Amino acid sequence: MTRVGKREYLDWAGDRECGTEDRALEVARQIGISNVNSQNDANQMNAECRRQNNENNSPSPSPSPEPEPFVDSGPTFVGTNADGQGLTAAEFDLYAQQTMFGLQSAQQSQMQDSINSTSLAIQNLENEASAYAQDSETGRNVYSEDAASWRTDISTKRQQEWTMYDSAMDYKASVDSQKIKGEYDVSLRKIMNAGNESVAKIQGEYSTANTRLSGEYDLAGEKVRGAAARDVAQRNKEASMFGSFLGGFWS
């Protein structure tokens, strides 16, 4: 029994060569389609309906003509050669063998020519590859030597530049050190001179003040001693006068 998985394919066949869906389903059963489920199934049903339609529409075959009487007309040809001459079975077999042998020889010759050409091409490629490898090796060696020379030159130049820079920096450091030391010595000398001047000034001012104070103190002392001497002389004078007075009084 034929089932219909997708009806659109049955409809497609029924609308074309099969004419109806029932006939399309019957044709599917006839050609062994158990499940109408794809466009391929629809195509097979349509093709079978077309074949049946053509058989039904073809005219009835005419009766076969009567066989002609046998007439011996010579050998039977089964083929012809390249010139169109008829060949019997034995002649055709020989002709076929010769033709095949010629084709095989030509094929072998062509194959050998192809092999020779391929071998020559391969050898040329190998020669070119070898020459290219040699050129590459030469170029690599030259480049390597140039690179080594360049590195040596750069290293030498950098060493010279570093030596010159190192010497310049040492010289600059020495000059800067001497300059700083000189400036420091000058500054220190100025400070020491200023300090000495300040000390001398202070000492002078102190000495002057001390001398002035000593003078004033000595002057004041002399005044005090002078006043005391005068007082003593006055007292002695008065005592002498008083003594003389008393002596005159008692005598």
XYZ file of C-alpha atoms in Angstrom, residues 17-134:
118
model
C 1.093 13.980 -16.863
C -1.003 11.842 -14.531
C -4.083 14.054 -14.892
C -5.619 13.176 -11.490
C -4.375 12.456 -8.003
C -5.961 8.992 -8.055
C -4.047 8.022 -11.168
C -0.860 9.503 -9.738
C -1.335 7.396 -6.572
C -2.027 4.280 -8.691
C 1.114 4.879 -10.765
C 3.133 5.327 -7.548
C 1.858 1.924 -6.407
C 2.802 0.409 -9.780
C 6.391 1.640 -9.738
C 6.930 0.632 -6.101
C 6.802 3.987 -4.262
C 5.616 3.158 -0.744
C 5.503 6.745 0.546
C 5.019 9.855 -1.605
C 7.248 12.212 0.339
C 9.611 14.096 -2.017
C 9.947 15.878 -5.332
C 11.862 12.870 -6.657
C 8.789 10.689 -6.019
C 6.636 13.204 -7.882
C 9.092 13.248 -10.806
C 9.042 9.432 -11.040
C 5.224 9.366 -11.036
C 5.072 12.086 -13.686
C 7.623 10.266 -15.874
C 5.694 6.958 -15.630
C 2.432 8.668 -16.516
C 4.111 10.277 -19.541
C 5.420 6.864 -20.656
C 1.987 5.277 -20.331
C 0.418 8.209 -22.166
C 2.882 7.814 -25.015
C 2.169 4.082 -25.265
C -1.559 4.692 -25.361
C -1.240 7.414 -27.996
C 1.191 5.525 -30.328
C -0.360 3.946 -33.481
C -0.775 0.230 -33.755
C 2.339 -1.483 -35.105
C 2.179 -2.508 -38.738
C 2.574 -6.183 -39.526
C 6.119 -7.394 -40.121
C 7.001 -7.820 -43.783
C 7.590 -11.230 -45.175
C 11.249 -12.285 -45.098
C 12.998 -12.098 -48.393
C 14.238 -15.306 -49.930
C 17.864 -16.194 -49.083
C 20.310 -15.216 -51.756
C 24.037 -15.969 -51.364
C 25.666 -12.642 -52.210
C 29.208 -13.266 -50.968
C 31.048 -12.825 -47.669
C 29.385 -11.090 -44.738
C 31.099 -7.895 -43.628
C 31.067 -7.040 -39.935
C 32.859 -3.700 -40.218
C 34.982 -1.393 -42.328
C 38.510 -0.108 -42.238
C 39.687 3.523 -42.325
C 39.180 3.618 -46.089
C 35.592 2.396 -45.807
C 36.294 -1.079 -47.163
C 34.176 -3.890 -45.779
C 35.856 -6.421 -43.508
C 34.849 -9.924 -42.566
C 34.981 -11.052 -38.989
C 38.534 -12.411 -39.311
C 39.694 -9.356 -41.237
C 38.066 -7.037 -38.749
C 39.761 -8.840 -35.812
C 43.159 -8.473 -37.524
C 42.429 -4.858 -38.381
C 41.383 -4.202 -34.779
C 44.582 -5.825 -33.425
C 46.777 -3.788 -35.789
C 44.920 -0.588 -34.988
C 45.180 -1.278 -31.247
C 48.905 -2.055 -31.589
C 49.446 1.184 -33.492
C 47.496 3.135 -30.876
C 49.460 1.475 -28.059
C 52.778 2.237 -29.805
C 51.759 5.848 -30.387
C 50.559 6.117 -26.800
C 53.796 4.645 -25.438
C 55.835 6.961 -27.658
C 53.773 9.948 -26.526
C 54.076 8.834 -22.924
C 57.855 8.445 -23.269
C 58.081 11.890 -24.851
C 56.020 13.272 -21.990
C 58.256 11.509 -19.457
C 61.371 12.849 -21.164
C 59.923 16.359 -21.270
C 58.889 16.102 -17.628
C 62.328 14.786 -16.622
C 63.997 17.608 -18.530
C 61.703 20.160 -16.937
C 62.377 18.682 -13.494
C 66.132 18.745 -14.141
C 65.885 22.363 -15.283
C 63.943 23.229 -12.144
C 66.507 21.420 -10.003
C 69.333 23.272 -11.764
C 67.558 26.599 -11.307
C 66.861 25.771 -7.655
C 70.501 24.813 -7.121
C 71.683 28.032 -8.788
C 69.199 30.039 -6.741
C 70.347 28.292 -3.553
C 73.976 29.022 -4.466
